[in-house]
Structure formats: structure tokens, C-alpha cells
Amino acid sequence: MATAVFGRKKHMTQAFQDDGTLVSVTVIEVEPNLVTAVRTAEEDGYDAVQVGFGVVPTRSVNKPHAGQFEKHEAPPRRHLKELRDVSGEVGGTIEAGVFSEGDKVHVTAVSKGKGFQGTIKRHGFNRGPVSHGSHNVRAPGSVGASADPARVFRGQKMPGQMGNKGVTVKNLRVVTVDTEKNELWVRGGVPGGRGSVVKIRKAGE
């Protein structure tokens, strides 16, 4: 079974390694994920656990959502999500301690939304000439043929929505596991802004 957990991106900082080098790290808060249900291949067609995290007052969730936690005599959580191919028992928790320093992990989150952007910012196009009456300074240029086939092919790099989509950064190394503060420090940056929900999954599983 795989090793995975949900957390929340806090901020970035720096940490010293054993050899004295300074590296950039992302601090991820991993509140204990409460297992609220278990999916099995025999009954559901796949193996997974449903987990809740992000403690909130009962008044902040609707009755069906709160009912998921009443039977466990636990306060409701803001988020209810599934972890595929992860084992666990109903009422148990998955915490930051499932990882160890030096582990390689894949981190998945929704990237920051940049809104509607042109081809220069979205795809890294070069700009056109800016002298003597040029009208093609930041325009994308030609996007298709004329008489034949007289249409624009699918997949052209065009202006459009940038960011705000699921992104996975692979093979980040766990620098520190702080079980007292429920934090994971991983080397490098991860998608999303502060407070974003991230899924951390052990590489190779």
C-alpha cells in the first residue's frame, strides 16, 4: 500500500543540511488526517481511505457533512478527501510521522491562478518589433494557414486562462519531520499559495 497524507502549505524558509549547505524548503502543516471511511476493491471497485482534516466548528458545515464525524465522536473537518491505495482503519489517523527524513515525495496542489494572459506571459513568446509603426508588439502572430485548411488547428498556443490547475512536483526530498508541530519540510517549492491544500505521496508507491 502507498504512503500519502493531506496537508496545508504554510510558507517557505531555509534550512541547513548536515554538510553545512543552505537549501530552500517549503513548510507543510500536516494535521492528523482522520480516517472516516475505507473503500475496498470488493465493495467499491478500488482501494482507498476517506480522510478529514482542518478542524472547524459544527455550525460551519451542513448536517450530512457533520454526520460523517458524529459517529466517530470527533469534531467536523473542513475537508473530506480520498487517498487511493492507502490502508487505514476507520477512526484512526494518518500523520506526518509516516514519512522519514530523506524520503522522496510527490506533492500535488492547485497552482496559483494568474487570470487571462497573453502568449508572452503564458507561453514565453518573444515580442515583435517596436519601431516605425509596428502593430505587432505583443500580438501572437499567425495561428493558421489561409485557403487550405482554412481553420486553426487544435492545440495552438493561444492566450487564455493561466494557472489555477492541478500540478504535481515530483521527487522532492523530505528535509525535516517535526511530529510535535505536525510539520513536513520538503526541499524546493510546491504549487499553490499559502494555506493551499496539498497532497504528499511517497515516490515510487
mmCIF file with all atom_site columns, C-alpha atoms in Angstrom:
data_model
loop_
_atom_site.group_PDB
_atom_site.id
_atom_site.type_symbol
_atom_site.label_atom_id
_atom_site.label_alt_id
_atom_site.label_comp_id
_atom_site.label_asym_id
_atom_site.label_entity_id
_atom_site.label_seq_id
_atom_site.pdbx_PDB_ins_code
_atom_site.Cartn_x
_atom_site.Cartn_y
_atom_site.Cartn_z
_atom_site.occupancy
_atom_site.B_iso_or_equiv
_atom_site.pdbx_formal_charge
_atom_site.auth_seq_id
_atom_site.auth_comp_id
_atom_site.auth_asym_id
_atom_site.auth_atom_id
_atom_site.pdbx_PDB_model_num
ATOM 1   C CA . MET A 1 1   ? 0.000   0.000  0.000   1.00 0.00 ? 1   MET A CA 1
ATOM 2   C CA . ALA A 1 2   ? 1.064   3.529  -0.704  1.00 0.00 ? 2   ALA A CA 1
ATOM 3   C CA . THR A 1 3   ? 2.037   6.189  1.815   1.00 0.00 ? 3   THR A CA 1
ATOM 4   C CA . ALA A 1 4   ? 0.221   9.514  1.465   1.00 0.00 ? 4   ALA A CA 1
ATOM 5   C CA . VAL A 1 5   ? -1.319  12.307 3.511   1.00 0.00 ? 5   VAL A CA 1
ATOM 6   C CA . PHE A 1 6   ? -3.002  15.695 3.036   1.00 0.00 ? 6   PHE A CA 1
ATOM 7   C CA . GLY A 1 7   ? -1.550  18.891 4.440   1.00 0.00 ? 7   GLY A CA 1
ATOM 8   C CA . ARG A 1 8   ? -1.596  22.661 4.139   1.00 0.00 ? 8   ARG A CA 1
ATOM 9   C CA . LYS A 1 9   ? 1.162   24.821 2.693   1.00 0.00 ? 9   LYS A CA 1
ATOM 10  C CA . LYS A 1 10  ? 2.377   27.309 5.313   1.00 0.00 ? 10  LYS A CA 1
ATOM 11  C CA . HIS A 1 11  ? 5.382   29.191 3.931   1.00 0.00 ? 11  HIS A CA 1
ATOM 12  C CA . MET A 1 12  ? 8.916   28.858 2.600   1.00 0.00 ? 12  MET A CA 1
ATOM 13  C CA . THR A 1 13  ? 12.105  29.201 4.603   1.00 0.00 ? 13  THR A CA 1
ATOM 14  C CA . GLN A 1 14  ? 15.694  27.935 4.656   1.00 0.00 ? 14  GLN A CA 1
ATOM 15  C CA . ALA A 1 15  ? 17.390  25.025 6.405   1.00 0.00 ? 15  ALA A CA 1
ATOM 16  C CA . PHE A 1 16  ? 20.958  23.865 6.871   1.00 0.00 ? 16  PHE A CA 1
ATOM 17  C CA . GLN A 1 17  ? 21.870  20.344 5.766   1.00 0.00 ? 17  GLN A CA 1
ATOM 18  C CA . ASP A 1 18  ? 24.302  18.032 7.546   1.00 0.00 ? 18  ASP A CA 1
ATOM 19  C CA . ASP A 1 19  ? 27.130  19.128 5.245   1.00 0.00 ? 19  ASP A CA 1
ATOM 20  C CA . GLY A 1 20  ? 26.506  22.789 6.067   1.00 0.00 ? 20  GLY A CA 1
ATOM 21  C CA . THR A 1 21  ? 24.836  23.782 2.782   1.00 0.00 ? 21  THR A CA 1
ATOM 22  C CA . LEU A 1 22  ? 21.811  26.062 2.934   1.00 0.00 ? 22  LEU A CA 1
ATOM 23  C CA . VAL A 1 23  ? 18.706  24.944 0.998   1.00 0.00 ? 23  VAL A CA 1
ATOM 24  C CA . SER A 1 24  ? 15.260  26.418 0.391   1.00 0.00 ? 24  SER A CA 1
ATOM 25  C CA . VAL A 1 25  ? 12.405  24.422 1.896   1.00 0.00 ? 25  VAL A CA 1
ATOM 26  C CA . THR A 1 26  ? 8.619   24.557 1.981   1.00 0.00 ? 26  THR A CA 1
ATOM 27  C CA . VAL A 1 27  ? 6.923   24.048 5.342   1.00 0.00 ? 27  VAL A CA 1
ATOM 28  C CA . ILE A 1 28  ? 3.771   21.914 5.109   1.00 0.00 ? 28  ILE A CA 1
ATOM 29  C CA . GLU A 1 29  ? 1.472   21.576 8.100   1.00 0.00 ? 29  GLU A CA 1
ATOM 30  C CA . VAL A 1 30  ? 0.104   18.031 8.300   1.00 0.00 ? 30  VAL A CA 1
ATOM 31  C CA . GLU A 1 31  ? -2.804  17.985 10.725  1.00 0.00 ? 31  GLU A CA 1
ATOM 32  C CA . PRO A 1 32  ? -3.603  14.343 11.626  1.00 0.00 ? 32  PRO A CA 1
ATOM 33  C CA . ASN A 1 33  ? -5.901  13.049 8.876   1.00 0.00 ? 33  ASN A CA 1
ATOM 34  C CA . LEU A 1 34  ? -8.870  11.283 10.498  1.00 0.00 ? 34  LEU A CA 1
ATOM 35  C CA . VAL A 1 35  ? -9.935  8.162  8.592   1.00 0.00 ? 35  VAL A CA 1
ATOM 36  C CA . THR A 1 36  ? -13.738 8.358  8.232   1.00 0.00 ? 36  THR A CA 1
ATOM 37  C CA . ALA A 1 37  ? -14.326 5.537  5.741   1.00 0.00 ? 37  ALA A CA 1
ATOM 38  C CA . VAL A 1 38  ? -12.491 2.735  3.957   1.00 0.00 ? 38  VAL A CA 1
ATOM 39  C CA . ARG A 1 39  ? -13.119 1.778  0.319   1.00 0.00 ? 39  ARG A CA 1
ATOM 40  C CA . THR A 1 40  ? -12.343 -1.762 -0.804  1.00 0.00 ? 40  THR A CA 1
ATOM 41  C CA . ALA A 1 41  ? -11.970 -3.318 -4.230  1.00 0.00 ? 41  ALA A CA 1
ATOM 42  C CA . GLU A 1 42  ? -14.632 -5.906 -3.400  1.00 0.00 ? 42  GLU A CA 1
ATOM 43  C CA . GLU A 1 43  ? -17.337 -3.388 -2.494  1.00 0.00 ? 43  GLU A CA 1
ATOM 44  C CA . ASP A 1 44  ? -16.302 -0.167 -4.250  1.00 0.00 ? 44  ASP A CA 1
ATOM 45  C CA . GLY A 1 45  ? -14.056 -1.335 -7.082  1.00 0.00 ? 45  GLY A CA 1
ATOM 46  C CA . TYR A 1 46  ? -10.922 0.346  -5.710  1.00 0.00 ? 46  TYR A CA 1
ATOM 47  C CA . ASP A 1 47  ? -8.874  0.585  -2.526  1.00 0.00 ? 47  ASP A CA 1
ATOM 48  C CA . ALA A 1 48  ? -8.803  3.919  -0.717  1.00 0.00 ? 48  ALA A CA 1
ATOM 49  C CA . VAL A 1 49  ? -9.428  5.677  2.567   1.00 0.00 ? 49  VAL A CA 1
ATOM 50  C CA . GLN A 1 50  ? -11.585 8.754  3.093   1.00 0.00 ? 50  GLN A CA 1
ATOM 51  C CA . VAL A 1 51  ? -9.914  11.253 5.410   1.00 0.00 ? 51  VAL A CA 1
ATOM 52  C CA . GLY A 1 52  ? -10.986 14.504 7.034   1.00 0.00 ? 52  GLY A CA 1
ATOM 53  C CA . PHE A 1 53  ? -8.709  17.359 8.056   1.00 0.00 ? 53  PHE A CA 1
ATOM 54  C CA . GLY A 1 54  ? -8.995  21.008 9.051   1.00 0.00 ? 54  GLY A CA 1
ATOM 55  C CA . VAL A 1 55  ? -10.993 21.167 12.306  1.00 0.00 ? 55  VAL A CA 1
ATOM 56  C CA . VAL A 1 56  ? -13.941 23.605 12.120  1.00 0.00 ? 56  VAL A CA 1
ATOM 57  C CA . PRO A 1 57  ? -16.965 24.385 14.354  1.00 0.00 ? 57  PRO A CA 1
ATOM 58  C CA . THR A 1 58  ? -20.061 22.278 13.771  1.00 0.00 ? 58  THR A CA 1
ATOM 59  C CA . ARG A 1 59  ? -22.010 25.366 12.721  1.00 0.00 ? 59  ARG A CA 1
ATOM 60  C CA . SER A 1 60  ? -19.653 25.813 9.750   1.00 0.00 ? 60  SER A CA 1
ATOM 61  C CA . VAL A 1 61  ? -20.693 22.595 7.984   1.00 0.00 ? 61  VAL A CA 1
ATOM 62  C CA . ASN A 1 62  ? -24.027 21.144 6.872   1.00 0.00 ? 62  ASN A CA 1
ATOM 63  C CA . LYS A 1 63  ? -25.713 18.206 8.601   1.00 0.00 ? 63  LYS A CA 1
ATOM 64  C CA . PRO A 1 64  ? -24.639 15.468 6.143   1.00 0.00 ? 64  PRO A CA 1
ATOM 65  C CA . HIS A 1 65  ? -21.034 16.621 6.422   1.00 0.00 ? 65  HIS A CA 1
ATOM 66  C CA . ALA A 1 66  ? -21.177 16.790 10.228  1.00 0.00 ? 66  ALA A CA 1
ATOM 67  C CA . GLY A 1 67  ? -22.754 13.318 10.304  1.00 0.00 ? 67  GLY A CA 1
ATOM 68  C CA . GLN A 1 68  ? -19.561 11.844 8.891   1.00 0.00 ? 68  GLN A CA 1
ATOM 69  C CA . PHE A 1 69  ? -17.815 12.710 12.171  1.00 0.00 ? 69  PHE A CA 1
ATOM 70  C CA . GLU A 1 70  ? -20.579 12.303 14.759  1.00 0.00 ? 70  GLU A CA 1
ATOM 71  C CA . LYS A 1 71  ? -20.246 8.512  14.671  1.00 0.00 ? 71  LYS A CA 1
ATOM 72  C CA . HIS A 1 72  ? -16.535 8.907  15.423  1.00 0.00 ? 72  HIS A CA 1
ATOM 73  C CA . GLU A 1 73  ? -17.250 11.362 18.273  1.00 0.00 ? 73  GLU A CA 1
ATOM 74  C CA . ALA A 1 74  ? -14.875 13.827 16.656  1.00 0.00 ? 74  ALA A CA 1
ATOM 75  C CA . PRO A 1 75  ? -15.303 17.491 15.661  1.00 0.00 ? 75  PRO A CA 1
ATOM 76  C CA . PRO A 1 76  ? -16.053 18.030 11.980  1.00 0.00 ? 76  PRO A CA 1
ATOM 77  C CA . ARG A 1 77  ? -13.284 18.726 9.489   1.00 0.00 ? 77  ARG A CA 1
ATOM 78  C CA . ARG A 1 78  ? -13.424 21.274 6.719   1.00 0.00 ? 78  ARG A CA 1
ATOM 79  C CA . HIS A 1 79  ? -12.134 18.888 4.051   1.00 0.00 ? 79  HIS A CA 1
ATOM 80  C CA . LEU A 1 80  ? -13.171 15.347 3.151   1.00 0.00 ? 80  LEU A CA 1
ATOM 81  C CA . LYS A 1 81  ? -10.953 13.694 0.558   1.00 0.00 ? 81  LYS A CA 1
ATOM 82  C CA . GLU A 1 82  ? -9.806  10.256 -0.548  1.00 0.00 ? 82  GLU A CA 1
ATOM 83  C CA . LEU A 1 83  ? -6.352  8.732  -0.723  1.00 0.00 ? 83  LEU A CA 1
ATOM 84  C CA . ARG A 1 84  ? -6.133  5.931  -3.281  1.00 0.00 ? 84  ARG A CA 1
ATOM 85  C CA . ASP A 1 85  ? -4.279  2.705  -2.480  1.00 0.00 ? 85  ASP A CA 1
ATOM 86  C CA . VAL A 1 86  ? -3.700  3.805  1.117   1.00 0.00 ? 86  VAL A CA 1
ATOM 87  C CA . SER A 1 87  ? -4.521  1.500  4.026   1.00 0.00 ? 87  SER A CA 1
ATOM 88  C CA . GLY A 1 88  ? -6.045  2.562  7.346   1.00 0.00 ? 88  GLY A CA 1
ATOM 89  C CA . GLU A 1 89  ? -8.695  1.816  9.924   1.00 0.00 ? 89  GLU A CA 1
ATOM 90  C CA . VAL A 1 90  ? -11.862 3.835  10.496  1.00 0.00 ? 90  VAL A CA 1
ATOM 91  C CA . GLY A 1 91  ? -11.283 6.182  13.406  1.00 0.00 ? 91  GLY A CA 1
ATOM 92  C CA . GLY A 1 92  ? -7.514  6.064  13.018  1.00 0.00 ? 92  GLY A CA 1
ATOM 93  C CA . THR A 1 93  ? -5.263  8.884  11.875  1.00 0.00 ? 93  THR A CA 1
ATOM 94  C CA . ILE A 1 94  ? -2.531  9.393  9.284   1.00 0.00 ? 94  ILE A CA 1
ATOM 95  C CA . GLU A 1 95  ? 0.134   11.819 10.489  1.00 0.00 ? 95  GLU A CA 1
ATOM 96  C CA . ALA A 1 96  ? 3.390   13.415 9.379   1.00 0.00 ? 96  ALA A CA 1
ATOM 97  C CA . GLY A 1 97  ? 5.317   10.592 11.039  1.00 0.00 ? 97  GLY A CA 1
ATOM 98  C CA . VAL A 1 98  ? 4.529   8.230  8.145   1.00 0.00 ? 98  VAL A CA 1
ATOM 99  C CA . PHE A 1 99  ? 7.437   9.928  6.344   1.00 0.00 ? 99  PHE A CA 1
ATOM 100 C CA . SER A 1 100 ? 11.099  9.967  7.290   1.00 0.00 ? 100 SER A CA 1
ATOM 101 C CA . GLU A 1 101 ? 13.914  12.395 6.602   1.00 0.00 ? 101 GLU A CA 1
ATOM 102 C CA . GLY A 1 102 ? 15.436  11.696 3.207   1.00 0.00 ? 102 GLY A CA 1
ATOM 103 C CA . ASP A 1 103 ? 12.256  10.267 1.659   1.00 0.00 ? 103 ASP A CA 1
ATOM 104 C CA . LYS A 1 104 ? 11.420  11.345 -1.876  1.00 0.00 ? 104 LYS A CA 1
ATOM 105 C CA . VAL A 1 105 ? 7.828   12.572 -2.250  1.00 0.00 ? 105 VAL A CA 1
ATOM 106 C CA . HIS A 1 106 ? 5.451   13.821 -4.940  1.00 0.00 ? 106 HIS A CA 1
ATOM 107 C CA . VAL A 1 107 ? 3.487   16.949 -3.947  1.00 0.00 ? 107 VAL A CA 1
ATOM 108 C CA . THR A 1 108 ? 0.203   17.782 -5.707  1.00 0.00 ? 108 THR A CA 1
ATOM 109 C CA . ALA A 1 109 ? -1.790  21.014 -5.358  1.00 0.00 ? 109 ALA A CA 1
ATOM 110 C CA . VAL A 1 110 ? -3.730  23.600 -7.360  1.00 0.00 ? 110 VAL A CA 1
ATOM 111 C CA . SER A 1 111 ? -1.378  26.249 -8.746  1.00 0.00 ? 111 SER A CA 1
ATOM 112 C CA . LYS A 1 112 ? -1.873  29.974 -8.263  1.00 0.00 ? 112 LYS A CA 1
ATOM 113 C CA . GLY A 1 113 ? -4.369  31.463 -10.714 1.00 0.00 ? 113 GLY A CA 1
ATOM 114 C CA . LYS A 1 114 ? -2.962  34.191 -12.985 1.00 0.00 ? 114 LYS A CA 1
ATOM 115 C CA . GLY A 1 115 ? -6.176  35.039 -14.795 1.00 0.00 ? 115 GLY A CA 1
ATOM 116 C CA . PHE A 1 116 ? -6.444  35.556 -18.575 1.00 0.00 ? 116 PHE A CA 1
ATOM 117 C CA . GLN A 1 117 ? -2.953  36.125 -20.002 1.00 0.00 ? 117 GLN A CA 1
ATOM 118 C CA . GLY A 1 118 ? -1.416  36.652 -23.412 1.00 0.00 ? 118 GLY A CA 1
ATOM 119 C CA . THR A 1 119 ? 1.082   34.431 -25.167 1.00 0.00 ? 119 THR A CA 1
ATOM 120 C CA . ILE A 1 120 ? 4.166   36.285 -23.911 1.00 0.00 ? 120 ILE A CA 1
ATOM 121 C CA . LYS A 1 121 ? 3.440   35.635 -20.241 1.00 0.00 ? 121 LYS A CA 1
ATOM 122 C CA . ARG A 1 122 ? 1.564   32.349 -20.697 1.00 0.00 ? 122 ARG A CA 1
ATOM 123 C CA . HIS A 1 123 ? 3.905   30.603 -23.159 1.00 0.00 ? 123 HIS A CA 1
ATOM 124 C CA . GLY A 1 124 ? 7.070   32.700 -23.176 1.00 0.00 ? 124 GLY A CA 1
ATOM 125 C CA . PHE A 1 125 ? 6.688   34.087 -26.700 1.00 0.00 ? 125 PHE A CA 1
ATOM 126 C CA . ASN A 1 126 ? 9.061   36.835 -27.877 1.00 0.00 ? 126 ASN A CA 1
ATOM 127 C CA . ARG A 1 127 ? 7.583   40.233 -28.591 1.00 0.00 ? 127 ARG A CA 1
ATOM 128 C CA . GLY A 1 128 ? 7.543   41.807 -32.038 1.00 0.00 ? 128 GLY A CA 1
ATOM 129 C CA . PRO A 1 129 ? 9.412   44.889 -33.272 1.00 0.00 ? 129 PRO A CA 1
ATOM 130 C CA . VAL A 1 130 ? 8.564   48.150 -31.523 1.00 0.00 ? 130 VAL A CA 1
ATOM 131 C CA . SER A 1 131 ? 9.830   50.709 -34.051 1.00 0.00 ? 131 SER A CA 1
ATOM 132 C CA . HIS A 1 132 ? 8.370   52.525 -37.064 1.00 0.00 ? 132 HIS A CA 1
ATOM 133 C CA . GLY A 1 133 ? 4.668   51.908 -36.629 1.00 0.00 ? 133 GLY A CA 1
ATOM 134 C CA . SER A 1 134 ? 4.727   48.225 -35.756 1.00 0.00 ? 134 SER A CA 1
ATOM 135 C CA . HIS A 1 135 ? 1.328   46.927 -34.671 1.00 0.00 ? 135 HIS A CA 1
ATOM 136 C CA . ASN A 1 136 ? 2.602   43.513 -33.585 1.00 0.00 ? 136 ASN A CA 1
ATOM 137 C CA . VAL A 1 137 ? 4.424   44.298 -30.321 1.00 0.00 ? 137 VAL A CA 1
ATOM 138 C CA . ARG A 1 138 ? 2.736   41.706 -28.094 1.00 0.00 ? 138 ARG A CA 1
ATOM 139 C CA . ALA A 1 139 ? 0.393   40.005 -30.563 1.00 0.00 ? 139 ALA A CA 1
ATOM 140 C CA . PRO A 1 140 ? 0.797   36.236 -31.040 1.00 0.00 ? 140 PRO A CA 1
ATOM 141 C CA . GLY A 1 141 ? 1.244   36.422 -34.819 1.00 0.00 ? 141 GLY A CA 1
ATOM 142 C CA . SER A 1 142 ? -0.088  33.914 -37.349 1.00 0.00 ? 142 SER A CA 1
ATOM 143 C CA . VAL A 1 143 ? -2.047  30.995 -35.873 1.00 0.00 ? 143 VAL A CA 1
ATOM 144 C CA . GLY A 1 144 ? -3.008  29.069 -39.031 1.00 0.00 ? 144 GLY A CA 1
ATOM 145 C CA . ALA A 1 145 ? -2.987  28.741 -42.812 1.00 0.00 ? 145 ALA A CA 1
ATOM 146 C CA . SER A 1 146 ? -5.159  30.655 -45.282 1.00 0.00 ? 146 SER A CA 1
ATOM 147 C CA . ALA A 1 147 ? -7.089  28.857 -48.046 1.00 0.00 ? 147 ALA A CA 1
ATOM 148 C CA . ASP A 1 148 ? -6.106  25.336 -47.018 1.00 0.00 ? 148 ASP A CA 1
ATOM 149 C CA . PRO A 1 149 ? -7.096  24.085 -44.481 1.00 0.00 ? 149 PRO A CA 1
ATOM 150 C CA . ALA A 1 150 ? -8.794  27.430 -43.723 1.00 0.00 ? 150 ALA A CA 1
ATOM 151 C CA . ARG A 1 151 ? -9.011  26.789 -39.992 1.00 0.00 ? 151 ARG A CA 1
ATOM 152 C CA . VAL A 1 152 ? -6.929  26.890 -36.832 1.00 0.00 ? 152 VAL A CA 1
ATOM 153 C CA . PHE A 1 153 ? -5.658  23.520 -35.620 1.00 0.00 ? 153 PHE A CA 1
ATOM 154 C CA . ARG A 1 154 ? -6.324  22.326 -32.107 1.00 0.00 ? 154 ARG A CA 1
ATOM 155 C CA . GLY A 1 155 ? -3.537  22.718 -29.584 1.00 0.00 ? 155 GLY A CA 1
ATOM 156 C CA . GLN A 1 156 ? -2.212  26.070 -30.775 1.00 0.00 ? 156 GLN A CA 1
ATOM 157 C CA . LYS A 1 157 ? -0.513  28.116 -28.056 1.00 0.00 ? 157 LYS A CA 1
ATOM 158 C CA . MET A 1 158 ? -3.001  30.933 -27.605 1.00 0.00 ? 158 MET A CA 1
ATOM 159 C CA . PRO A 1 159 ? -3.982  33.492 -24.960 1.00 0.00 ? 159 PRO A CA 1
ATOM 160 C CA . GLY A 1 160 ? -6.162  32.097 -22.202 1.00 0.00 ? 160 GLY A CA 1
ATOM 161 C CA . GLN A 1 161 ? -6.533  31.149 -18.541 1.00 0.00 ? 161 GLN A CA 1
ATOM 162 C CA . MET A 1 162 ? -3.166  30.720 -16.830 1.00 0.00 ? 162 MET A CA 1
ATOM 163 C CA . GLY A 1 163 ? -2.662  28.739 -13.639 1.00 0.00 ? 163 GLY A CA 1
ATOM 164 C CA . ASN A 1 164 ? -5.408  27.500 -11.294 1.00 0.00 ? 164 ASN A CA 1
ATOM 165 C CA . LYS A 1 165 ? -4.936  23.859 -12.269 1.00 0.00 ? 165 LYS A CA 1
ATOM 166 C CA . GLY A 1 166 ? -3.637  20.711 -10.628 1.00 0.00 ? 166 GLY A CA 1
ATOM 167 C CA . VAL A 1 167 ? 0.149   20.487 -10.661 1.00 0.00 ? 167 VAL A CA 1
ATOM 168 C CA . THR A 1 168 ? 2.438   17.745 -9.314  1.00 0.00 ? 168 THR A CA 1
ATOM 169 C CA . VAL A 1 169 ? 6.063   18.395 -8.405  1.00 0.00 ? 169 VAL A CA 1
ATOM 170 C CA . LYS A 1 170 ? 7.903   15.088 -8.249  1.00 0.00 ? 170 LYS A CA 1
ATOM 171 C CA . ASN A 1 171 ? 10.807  13.725 -6.227  1.00 0.00 ? 171 ASN A CA 1
ATOM 172 C CA . LEU A 1 172 ? 11.122  16.432 -3.602  1.00 0.00 ? 172 LEU A CA 1
ATOM 173 C CA . ARG A 1 173 ? 13.248  15.345 -0.651  1.00 0.00 ? 173 ARG A CA 1
ATOM 174 C CA . VAL A 1 174 ? 11.925  15.470 2.915   1.00 0.00 ? 174 VAL A CA 1
ATOM 175 C CA . VAL A 1 175 ? 14.393  17.566 4.924   1.00 0.00 ? 175 VAL A CA 1
ATOM 176 C CA . THR A 1 176 ? 12.703  17.550 8.352   1.00 0.00 ? 176 THR A CA 1
ATOM 177 C CA . VAL A 1 177 ? 9.821   15.679 10.001  1.00 0.00 ? 177 VAL A CA 1
ATOM 178 C CA . ASP A 1 178 ? 8.538   17.533 13.094  1.00 0.00 ? 178 ASP A CA 1
ATOM 179 C CA . THR A 1 179 ? 5.953   15.283 14.773  1.00 0.00 ? 179 THR A CA 1
ATOM 180 C CA . GLU A 1 180 ? 5.422   17.736 17.646  1.00 0.00 ? 180 GLU A CA 1
ATOM 181 C CA . LYS A 1 181 ? 4.394   20.599 15.358  1.00 0.00 ? 181 LYS A CA 1
ATOM 182 C CA . ASN A 1 182 ? 2.892   18.232 12.726  1.00 0.00 ? 182 ASN A CA 1
ATOM 183 C CA . GLU A 1 183 ? 5.123   19.699 10.016  1.00 0.00 ? 183 GLU A CA 1
ATOM 184 C CA . LEU A 1 184 ? 6.970   18.368 6.998   1.00 0.00 ? 184 LEU A CA 1
ATOM 185 C CA . TRP A 1 185 ? 9.828   20.379 5.496   1.00 0.00 ? 185 TRP A CA 1
ATOM 186 C CA . VAL A 1 186 ? 10.450  19.478 1.859   1.00 0.00 ? 186 VAL A CA 1
ATOM 187 C CA . ARG A 1 187 ? 13.263  20.843 -0.276  1.00 0.00 ? 187 ARG A CA 1
ATOM 188 C CA . GLY A 1 188 ? 12.180  23.229 -3.023  1.00 0.00 ? 188 GLY A CA 1
ATOM 189 C CA . GLY A 1 189 ? 8.880   24.871 -3.867  1.00 0.00 ? 189 GLY A CA 1
ATOM 190 C CA . VAL A 1 190 ? 5.429   23.337 -4.125  1.00 0.00 ? 190 VAL A CA 1
ATOM 191 C CA . PRO A 1 191 ? 2.386   24.568 -6.098  1.00 0.00 ? 191 PRO A CA 1
ATOM 192 C CA . GLY A 1 192 ? -0.229  26.912 -4.663  1.00 0.00 ? 192 GLY A CA 1
ATOM 193 C CA . GLY A 1 193 ? -0.292  29.855 -2.293  1.00 0.00 ? 193 GLY A CA 1
ATOM 194 C CA . ARG A 1 194 ? -0.164  29.962 1.475   1.00 0.00 ? 194 ARG A CA 1
ATOM 195 C CA . GLY A 1 195 ? -2.929  27.875 3.010   1.00 0.00 ? 195 GLY A CA 1
ATOM 196 C CA . SER A 1 196 ? -3.379  25.721 -0.096  1.00 0.00 ? 196 SER A CA 1
ATOM 197 C CA . VAL A 1 197 ? -4.314  22.067 0.412   1.00 0.00 ? 197 VAL A CA 1
ATOM 198 C CA . VAL A 1 198 ? -1.544  19.766 -0.809  1.00 0.00 ? 198 VAL A CA 1
ATOM 199 C CA . LYS A 1 199 ? -1.285  16.002 -1.142  1.00 0.00 ? 199 LYS A CA 1
ATOM 200 C CA . ILE A 1 200 ? 2.047   14.438 -0.243  1.00 0.00 ? 200 ILE A CA 1
ATOM 201 C CA . ARG A 1 201 ? 2.692   10.962 -1.618  1.00 0.00 ? 201 ARG A CA 1
ATOM 202 C CA . LYS A 1 202 ? 5.803   8.877  -1.210  1.00 0.00 ? 202 LYS A CA 1
ATOM 203 C CA . ALA A 1 203 ? 7.641   8.464  -4.510  1.00 0.00 ? 203 ALA A CA 1
ATOM 204 C CA . GLY A 1 204 ? 7.668   5.030  -6.075  1.00 0.00 ? 204 GLY A CA 1
ATOM 205 C CA . GLU A 1 205 ? 4.393   3.922  -4.476  1.00 0.00 ? 205 GLU A CA 1
#
